[in-house]
mmCIF file of C-alpha atoms in Angstrom:
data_model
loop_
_atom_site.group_PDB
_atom_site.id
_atom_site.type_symbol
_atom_site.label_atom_id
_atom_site.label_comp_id
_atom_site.label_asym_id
_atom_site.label_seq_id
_atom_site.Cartn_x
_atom_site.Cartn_y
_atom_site.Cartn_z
ATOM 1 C CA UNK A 82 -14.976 -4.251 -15.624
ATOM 2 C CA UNK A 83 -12.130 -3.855 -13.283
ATOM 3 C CA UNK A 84 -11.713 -0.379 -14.839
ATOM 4 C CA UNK A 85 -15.467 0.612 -14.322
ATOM 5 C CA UNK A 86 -14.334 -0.896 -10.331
ATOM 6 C CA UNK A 87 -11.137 1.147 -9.934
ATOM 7 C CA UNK A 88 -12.637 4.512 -11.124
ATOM 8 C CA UNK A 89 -15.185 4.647 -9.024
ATOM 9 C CA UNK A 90 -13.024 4.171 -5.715
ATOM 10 C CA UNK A 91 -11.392 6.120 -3.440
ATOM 11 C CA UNK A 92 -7.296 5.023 -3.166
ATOM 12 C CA UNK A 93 -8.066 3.183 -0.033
ATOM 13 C CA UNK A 94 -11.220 1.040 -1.074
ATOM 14 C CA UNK A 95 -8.397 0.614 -4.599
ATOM 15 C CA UNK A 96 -5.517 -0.063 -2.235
ATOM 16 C CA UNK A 97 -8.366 -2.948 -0.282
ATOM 17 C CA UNK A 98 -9.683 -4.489 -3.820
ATOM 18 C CA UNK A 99 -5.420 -4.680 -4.828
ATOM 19 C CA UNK A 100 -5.358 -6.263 -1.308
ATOM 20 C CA UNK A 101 -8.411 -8.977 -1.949
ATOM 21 C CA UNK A 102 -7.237 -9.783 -5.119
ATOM 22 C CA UNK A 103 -4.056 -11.103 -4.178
ATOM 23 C CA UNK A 104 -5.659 -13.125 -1.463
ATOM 24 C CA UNK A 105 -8.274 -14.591 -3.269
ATOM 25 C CA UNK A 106 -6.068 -15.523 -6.694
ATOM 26 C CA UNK A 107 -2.723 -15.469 -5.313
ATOM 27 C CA UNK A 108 -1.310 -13.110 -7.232
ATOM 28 C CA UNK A 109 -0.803 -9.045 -7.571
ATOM 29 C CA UNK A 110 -3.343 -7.414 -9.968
ATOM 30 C CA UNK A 111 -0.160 -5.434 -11.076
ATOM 31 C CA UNK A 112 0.846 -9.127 -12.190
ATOM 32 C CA UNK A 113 -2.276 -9.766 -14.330
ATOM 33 C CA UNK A 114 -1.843 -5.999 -16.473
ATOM 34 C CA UNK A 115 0.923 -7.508 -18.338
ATOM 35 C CA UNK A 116 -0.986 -8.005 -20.728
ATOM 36 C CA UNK A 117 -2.855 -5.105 -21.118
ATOM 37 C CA UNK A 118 -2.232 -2.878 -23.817
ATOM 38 C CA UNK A 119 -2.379 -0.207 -24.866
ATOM 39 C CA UNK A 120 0.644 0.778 -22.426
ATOM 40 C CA UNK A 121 -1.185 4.581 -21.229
ATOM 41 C CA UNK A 122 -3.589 2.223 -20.160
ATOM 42 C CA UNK A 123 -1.887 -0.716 -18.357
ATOM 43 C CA UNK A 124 -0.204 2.904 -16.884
ATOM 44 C CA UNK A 125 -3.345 4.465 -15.689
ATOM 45 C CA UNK A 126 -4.281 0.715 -14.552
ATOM 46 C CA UNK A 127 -0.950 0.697 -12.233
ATOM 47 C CA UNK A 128 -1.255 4.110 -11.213
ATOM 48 C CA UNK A 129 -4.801 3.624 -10.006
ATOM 49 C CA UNK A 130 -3.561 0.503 -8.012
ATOM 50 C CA UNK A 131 -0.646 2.144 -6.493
ATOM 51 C CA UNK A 132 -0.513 3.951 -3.054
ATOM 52 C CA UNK A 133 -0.649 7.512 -3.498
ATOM 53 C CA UNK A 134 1.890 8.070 -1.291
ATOM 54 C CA UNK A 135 4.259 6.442 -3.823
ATOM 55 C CA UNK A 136 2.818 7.966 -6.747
ATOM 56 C CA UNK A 137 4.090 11.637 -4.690
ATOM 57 C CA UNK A 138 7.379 10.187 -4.028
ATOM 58 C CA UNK A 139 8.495 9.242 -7.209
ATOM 59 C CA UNK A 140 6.816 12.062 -8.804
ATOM 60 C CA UNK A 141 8.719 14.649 -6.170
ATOM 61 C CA UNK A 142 12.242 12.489 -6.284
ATOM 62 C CA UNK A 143 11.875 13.101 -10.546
ATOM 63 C CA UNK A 144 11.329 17.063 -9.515
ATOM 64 C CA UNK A 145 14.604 17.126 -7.209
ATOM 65 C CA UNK A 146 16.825 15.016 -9.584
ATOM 66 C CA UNK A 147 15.705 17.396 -12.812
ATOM 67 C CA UNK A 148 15.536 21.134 -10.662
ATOM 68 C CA UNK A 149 12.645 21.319 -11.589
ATOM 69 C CA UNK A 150 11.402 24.102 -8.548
ATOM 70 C CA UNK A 151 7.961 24.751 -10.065
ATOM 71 C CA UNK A 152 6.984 21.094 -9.586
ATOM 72 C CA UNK A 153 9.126 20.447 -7.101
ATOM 73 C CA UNK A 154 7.396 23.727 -4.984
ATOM 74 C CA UNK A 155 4.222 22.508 -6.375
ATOM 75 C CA UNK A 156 4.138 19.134 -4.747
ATOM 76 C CA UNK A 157 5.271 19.674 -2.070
ATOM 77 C CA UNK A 158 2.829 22.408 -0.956
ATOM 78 C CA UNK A 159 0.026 19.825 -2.278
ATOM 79 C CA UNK A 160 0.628 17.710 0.811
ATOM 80 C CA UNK A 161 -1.551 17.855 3.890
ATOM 81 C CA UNK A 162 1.065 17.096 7.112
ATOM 82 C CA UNK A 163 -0.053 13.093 7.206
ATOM 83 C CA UNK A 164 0.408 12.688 3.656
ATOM 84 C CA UNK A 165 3.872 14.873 3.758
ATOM 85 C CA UNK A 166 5.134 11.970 6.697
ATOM 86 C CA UNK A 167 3.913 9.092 4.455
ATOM 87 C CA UNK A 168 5.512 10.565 1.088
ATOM 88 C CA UNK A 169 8.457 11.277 3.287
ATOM 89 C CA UNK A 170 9.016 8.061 4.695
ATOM 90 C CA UNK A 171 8.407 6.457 0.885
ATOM 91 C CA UNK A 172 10.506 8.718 -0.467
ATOM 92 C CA UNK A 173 13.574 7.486 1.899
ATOM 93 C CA UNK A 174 12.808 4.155 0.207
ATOM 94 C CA UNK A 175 13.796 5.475 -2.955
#
Protein backbone atom coordinates (compact mmCIF):
# COMPACT_ATOMS: atom_id res chain seq x y z
CA UNK A 1 0.00 0.00 0.00
CA UNK A 2 2.47 2.63 0.83
CA UNK A 3 4.23 1.59 -2.41
CA UNK A 4 0.99 1.88 -4.59
CA UNK A 5 1.01 5.72 -2.43
CA UNK A 6 4.62 6.69 -3.19
CA UNK A 7 4.50 5.81 -6.96
CA UNK A 8 1.88 7.66 -7.78
CA UNK A 9 3.30 11.07 -6.29
CA UNK A 10 5.16 13.73 -7.34
CA UNK A 11 8.58 14.24 -4.87
CA UNK A 12 6.83 17.02 -3.13
CA UNK A 13 3.31 15.41 -2.32
CA UNK A 14 6.28 12.14 -1.26
CA UNK A 15 8.42 14.66 0.58
CA UNK A 16 4.54 15.94 2.47
CA UNK A 17 3.28 12.12 3.13
CA UNK A 18 7.33 11.51 4.69
CA UNK A 19 6.39 14.78 6.51
CA UNK A 20 2.72 13.50 7.93
CA UNK A 21 3.97 10.38 8.80
CA UNK A 22 6.37 11.43 11.22
CA UNK A 23 3.84 13.70 12.80
CA UNK A 24 1.15 11.47 13.10
CA UNK A 25 3.36 8.18 14.42
CA UNK A 26 6.32 9.87 15.65
CA UNK A 27 8.68 8.42 13.77
CA UNK A 28 10.55 8.67 10.12
CA UNK A 29 9.04 6.27 7.49
CA UNK A 30 12.82 5.74 6.65
CA UNK A 31 12.68 4.25 10.34
CA UNK A 32 9.84 1.76 9.66
CA UNK A 33 11.79 0.18 6.10
CA UNK A 34 14.12 -1.59 8.30
CA UNK A 35 12.49 -4.20 7.89
CA UNK A 36 11.77 -4.38 4.50
CA UNK A 37 13.45 -6.69 2.39
CA UNK A 38 14.34 -7.39 -0.25
CA UNK A 39 17.17 -4.57 0.09
CA UNK A 40 16.57 -3.06 -3.98
CA UNK A 41 13.39 -2.54 -2.51
CA UNK A 42 13.76 -0.99 0.98
CA UNK A 43 16.34 1.10 -1.68
CA UNK A 44 13.77 2.19 -4.12
CA UNK A 45 11.49 2.73 -0.84
CA UNK A 46 14.28 5.33 0.54
CA UNK A 47 15.00 6.75 -2.66
CA UNK A 48 11.36 7.55 -3.32
CA UNK A 49 11.21 9.22 0.21
CA UNK A 50 14.28 11.21 -0.18
CA UNK A 51 14.54 14.86 -1.51
CA UNK A 52 15.66 14.87 -4.92
CA UNK A 53 17.92 17.37 -4.36
CA UNK A 54 19.93 14.88 -2.25
CA UNK A 55 19.48 12.06 -4.44
CA UNK A 56 21.62 14.69 -7.24
CA UNK A 57 24.12 15.46 -4.69
CA UNK A 58 25.27 12.31 -3.71
CA UNK A 59 24.85 10.94 -7.07
CA UNK A 60 27.14 14.06 -8.59
CA UNK A 61 29.72 14.00 -5.36
CA UNK A 62 30.16 9.84 -6.44
CA UNK A 63 30.83 11.33 -10.24
CA UNK A 64 33.60 13.92 -8.96
CA UNK A 65 35.29 11.51 -6.43
CA UNK A 66 35.47 8.53 -9.33
CA UNK A 67 36.26 11.13 -12.69
CA UNK A 68 33.75 9.96 -13.95
CA UNK A 69 33.11 13.21 -16.70
CA UNK A 70 30.32 11.47 -18.63
CA UNK A 71 28.12 11.37 -15.51
CA UNK A 72 29.57 13.94 -13.94
CA UNK A 73 28.77 16.30 -17.41
CA UNK A 74 25.59 14.46 -17.50
CA UNK A 75 24.17 15.62 -14.23
CA UNK A 76 25.04 18.44 -14.10
CA UNK A 77 23.53 19.67 -17.40
CA UNK A 78 20.23 17.76 -16.07
CA UNK A 79 19.67 20.58 -13.61
CA UNK A 80 17.27 23.43 -14.22
CA UNK A 81 19.03 26.76 -12.31
CA UNK A 82 16.64 26.22 -8.95
CA UNK A 83 17.41 22.71 -8.74
CA UNK A 84 21.36 23.43 -9.57
CA UNK A 85 21.17 26.07 -6.16
CA UNK A 86 19.38 23.36 -4.09
CA UNK A 87 21.81 20.38 -5.22
CA UNK A 88 24.50 22.93 -4.67
CA UNK A 89 23.76 23.95 -1.34
CA UNK A 90 23.17 19.92 -0.40
CA UNK A 91 26.07 19.08 -1.91
CA UNK A 92 28.20 21.55 0.52
CA UNK A 93 26.60 19.37 3.21
CA UNK A 94 28.39 16.51 2.03
Amino acid sequence: MVLDILLTRTNAQRQQVANHYKKIFKTSLLNEMDNVEPNNLKLLLQDLSTDTSVLFAEELYKAIYTSNLQMTTSLLMDLWENEFDQVENIYKLC
